[in-house]
mmCIF file of C-alpha atoms in Angstrom:
data_model
loop_
_atom_site.group_PDB
_atom_site.id
_atom_site.type_symbol
_atom_site.label_atom_id
_atom_site.label_comp_id
_atom_site.label_asym_id
_atom_site.label_seq_id
_atom_site.Cartn_x
_atom_site.Cartn_y
_atom_site.Cartn_z
ATOM 1 C CA MET A 1 134.123 113.800 138.484
ATOM 2 C CA ILE A 2 131.329 111.690 139.978
ATOM 3 C CA ASN A 3 128.692 113.855 138.238
ATOM 4 C CA LEU A 4 130.458 113.421 134.895
ATOM 5 C CA LEU A 5 130.600 109.648 135.379
ATOM 6 C CA PHE A 6 126.923 109.577 136.409
ATOM 7 C CA ASN A 7 125.907 111.649 133.358
ATOM 8 C CA LYS A 8 127.815 109.343 130.991
ATOM 9 C CA LEU A 9 126.301 106.263 132.627
ATOM 10 C CA THR A 10 122.802 107.757 132.457
ATOM 11 C CA PHE A 11 123.359 108.671 128.795
ATOM 12 C CA PHE A 12 124.389 105.086 128.056
ATOM 13 C CA ILE A 13 121.537 103.485 130.001
ATOM 14 C CA ILE A 14 118.734 105.587 128.500
ATOM 15 C CA ARG A 15 120.096 105.075 125.004
ATOM 16 C CA ARG A 16 120.960 101.405 125.128
ATOM 17 C CA SER A 17 117.771 100.524 123.258
ATOM 18 C CA SER A 18 114.863 102.154 121.487
ATOM 19 C CA LYS A 19 112.515 101.158 124.309
ATOM 20 C CA SER A 20 114.674 102.580 127.118
ATOM 21 C CA TYR A 21 115.138 105.859 125.223
ATOM 22 C CA ILE A 22 111.397 106.160 124.543
ATOM 23 C CA ASP A 23 110.612 105.361 128.188
ATOM 24 C CA TYR A 24 113.021 108.099 129.268
ATOM 25 C CA LEU A 25 111.582 110.650 126.811
ATOM 26 C CA ARG A 26 108.080 109.908 128.078
ATOM 27 C CA SER A 27 109.261 110.287 131.692
ATOM 28 C CA ILE A 28 110.438 113.852 131.031
ATOM 29 C CA GLY A 29 107.154 114.875 129.397
ATOM 30 C CA ILE A 30 107.523 114.175 125.693
ATOM 31 C CA THR A 31 104.316 112.746 124.200
ATOM 32 C CA ILE A 32 105.067 109.536 122.322
ATOM 33 C CA GLY A 33 102.394 107.199 120.980
ATOM 34 C CA HIS A 34 102.316 103.417 120.710
ATOM 35 C CA GLY A 35 104.378 101.452 118.212
ATOM 36 C CA VAL A 36 107.186 104.031 118.006
ATOM 37 C CA HIS A 37 110.647 102.641 117.306
ATOM 38 C CA PHE A 38 114.102 104.069 116.659
ATOM 39 C CA PHE A 39 116.203 101.911 114.324
ATOM 40 C CA GLY A 40 119.969 101.912 114.155
ATOM 41 C CA ASN A 41 122.297 103.345 116.783
ATOM 42 C CA VAL A 42 119.942 104.995 119.287
ATOM 43 C CA ARG A 43 122.906 106.928 120.716
ATOM 44 C CA LEU A 44 122.852 108.957 117.492
ATOM 45 C CA THR A 45 119.232 109.998 117.992
ATOM 46 C CA GLY A 46 118.805 113.454 119.474
ATOM 47 C CA ILE A 47 115.385 114.614 120.612
ATOM 48 C CA ASP A 48 115.477 118.143 122.049
ATOM 49 C CA MET A 49 114.785 117.794 125.763
ATOM 50 C CA THR A 50 114.891 121.507 126.636
ATOM 51 C CA ARG A 51 111.141 121.904 126.066
ATOM 52 C CA PRO A 52 109.614 118.413 126.273
ATOM 53 C CA SER A 53 106.029 119.688 126.183
ATOM 54 C CA LEU A 54 106.630 120.960 122.638
ATOM 55 C CA VAL A 55 107.235 117.482 121.177
ATOM 56 C CA LYS A 56 104.495 115.090 120.123
ATOM 57 C CA ILE A 57 105.178 111.867 118.249
ATOM 58 C CA GLY A 58 102.133 109.873 117.129
ATOM 59 C CA ASP A 59 101.478 106.133 116.879
ATOM 60 C CA ASN A 60 103.401 103.728 114.641
ATOM 61 C CA VAL A 61 106.305 106.053 113.898
ATOM 62 C CA LYS A 62 109.577 104.517 112.722
ATOM 63 C CA ILE A 63 112.719 106.660 112.777
ATOM 64 C CA VAL A 64 116.176 105.634 111.548
ATOM 65 C CA SER A 65 119.227 106.977 113.388
ATOM 66 C CA PRO A 66 121.027 109.275 113.155
ATOM 67 C CA PHE A 67 118.095 111.612 113.706
ATOM 68 C CA THR A 68 117.729 115.085 115.196
ATOM 69 C CA LEU A 69 114.600 116.888 116.377
ATOM 70 C CA LEU A 70 114.912 120.479 117.641
ATOM 71 C CA THR A 71 112.311 122.661 119.368
ATOM 72 C CA HIS A 72 114.567 125.681 119.699
ATOM 73 C CA GLY A 73 117.091 127.728 117.769
ATOM 74 C CA PHE A 74 120.544 128.747 118.922
ATOM 75 C CA GLU A 75 120.841 131.896 116.797
ATOM 76 C CA TRP A 76 120.461 133.946 119.970
ATOM 77 C CA PHE A 77 124.141 133.268 120.650
ATOM 78 C CA VAL A 78 125.157 135.595 117.803
ATOM 79 C CA PHE A 79 122.720 138.260 119.030
ATOM 80 C CA ARG A 80 124.081 137.964 122.561
ATOM 81 C CA VAL A 81 127.662 138.562 121.440
ATOM 82 C CA LYS A 82 126.896 141.372 118.971
ATOM 83 C CA TYR A 83 123.924 143.119 120.638
ATOM 84 C CA ASN A 84 124.213 141.886 124.242
ATOM 85 C CA GLU A 85 120.646 140.543 124.087
ATOM 86 C CA VAL A 86 119.225 137.045 124.138
ATOM 87 C CA LEU A 87 116.283 136.578 121.773
ATOM 88 C CA GLY A 88 115.469 132.890 122.059
ATOM 89 C CA SER A 89 113.122 131.053 119.751
ATOM 90 C CA ALA A 90 111.101 127.880 120.124
ATOM 91 C CA GLY A 91 108.388 125.985 118.300
ATOM 92 C CA ARG A 92 106.272 122.869 118.645
ATOM 93 C CA VAL A 93 107.142 119.746 116.651
ATOM 94 C CA VAL A 94 104.376 117.271 115.844
ATOM 95 C CA ILE A 95 104.942 114.001 114.025
ATOM 96 C CA GLY A 96 101.661 112.344 113.020
ATOM 97 C CA ASN A 97 100.627 108.684 112.977
ATOM 98 C CA ASN A 98 102.094 106.046 110.670
ATOM 99 C CA VAL A 99 105.217 107.982 109.717
ATOM 100 C CA TYR A 100 108.571 106.665 108.505
ATOM 101 C CA ILE A 101 111.583 108.978 108.791
ATOM 102 C CA GLY A 102 114.691 107.903 106.872
ATOM 103 C CA ILE A 103 118.271 107.909 108.096
ATOM 104 C CA ASP A 104 120.098 111.147 108.924
ATOM 105 C CA THR A 105 117.063 113.428 108.946
ATOM 106 C CA CYS A 106 116.724 116.660 110.920
ATOM 107 C CA VAL A 107 113.343 118.094 111.953
ATOM 108 C CA LEU A 108 113.390 121.738 113.032
ATOM 109 C CA LYS A 109 111.182 123.759 115.387
ATOM 110 C CA GLY A 110 107.675 124.736 114.397
ATOM 111 C CA VAL A 111 107.077 121.788 112.064
ATOM 112 C CA THR A 112 104.130 119.425 111.757
ATOM 113 C CA ILE A 113 104.464 116.190 109.790
ATOM 114 C CA GLY A 114 101.049 114.788 108.904
ATOM 115 C CA ASP A 115 99.765 111.205 109.078
ATOM 116 C CA ASN A 116 100.838 108.472 106.636
ATOM 117 C CA VAL A 117 104.052 110.179 105.566
ATOM 118 C CA ILE A 118 107.397 108.877 104.324
ATOM 119 C CA ILE A 119 110.344 111.237 104.817
ATOM 120 C CA GLY A 120 113.337 110.338 102.649
ATOM 121 C CA ALA A 121 116.859 109.868 103.985
ATOM 122 C CA LYS A 122 119.051 112.905 104.712
ATOM 123 C CA SER A 123 116.144 115.338 104.659
ATOM 124 C CA LEU A 124 115.904 118.685 106.438
ATOM 125 C CA VAL A 125 112.300 119.204 107.509
ATOM 126 C CA ASN A 126 111.913 122.936 108.144
ATOM 127 C CA LYS A 127 108.312 123.386 106.980
ATOM 128 C CA ASP A 128 105.072 121.461 107.494
ATOM 129 C CA ILE A 129 104.604 118.248 105.509
ATOM 130 C CA PRO A 130 100.979 117.343 104.670
ATOM 131 C CA SER A 131 99.418 113.943 105.340
ATOM 132 C CA ASP A 132 99.459 111.081 102.824
ATOM 133 C CA CYS A 133 102.609 111.939 100.945
ATOM 134 C CA VAL A 134 106.293 111.242 100.375
ATOM 135 C CA ALA A 135 108.674 114.132 101.092
ATOM 136 C CA ALA A 136 112.439 114.462 100.887
ATOM 137 C CA GLY A 137 115.282 116.871 100.273
ATOM 138 C CA ILE A 138 117.079 119.866 101.730
ATOM 139 C CA PRO A 139 114.724 121.443 102.482
ATOM 140 C CA ALA A 140 112.187 118.617 102.473
ATOM 141 C CA LYS A 141 109.237 119.065 100.164
ATOM 142 C CA LYS A 142 106.396 116.892 98.953
ATOM 143 C CA ILE A 143 107.506 114.691 96.069
ATOM 144 C CA MET A 144 104.299 112.758 95.459
ATOM 145 C CA ASP A 145 101.092 111.528 97.040
ATOM 146 C CA LEU A 146 101.337 108.331 99.050
ATOM 147 C CA ASP A 147 98.814 106.561 96.772
ATOM 148 C CA GLU A 148 100.937 107.399 93.737
ATOM 149 C CA TYR A 149 104.093 106.154 95.443
ATOM 150 C CA PHE A 150 102.322 102.965 96.555
ATOM 151 C CA GLN A 151 101.315 102.164 92.961
ATOM 152 C CA LYS A 152 104.825 102.954 91.711
ATOM 153 C CA ARG A 153 106.409 100.778 94.399
ATOM 154 C CA LYS A 154 103.907 97.966 93.742
ATOM 155 C CA SER A 155 104.813 97.953 90.052
ATOM 156 C CA GLU A 156 108.543 97.891 90.831
ATOM 157 C CA TYR A 157 108.036 95.162 93.439
ATOM 158 C CA LEU A 158 106.414 92.870 90.887
ATOM 159 C CA LYS A 159 109.365 93.398 88.521
ATOM 160 C CA GLU A 160 111.890 92.659 91.252
#
């Protein structure tokens, strides 16, 4: 009972703010650059802590909650029941510098997101995303170059 209460209290404390969550993630070995911020309800942000050395988040990254980042798969559960074997899987996740990740996005194991990238809301990032682009969708894919999107957004901004 005391352990359960302690775990719930710890969960609340480390996720009461973006800064406290980032401080905690750094303390367990996740590499997180400067200027990183989680927006929204931080309690809905899940960074896989099973393999902290596999996660690297660059500088000036903004992520909107809910958000999920996984460095492992759980498909081994089906193998264990059917074949009585555990065949785990894991992969590094790297998020580059100057990246914005929209609300309700999931980033899966083995993915690298380049620098200067915008990931649209509700995306499933299961493959690498190159630098200097906008990507979105399920699965996420490059929609356009960042320069092209900047010009498009600039034109719309002037009309607004």
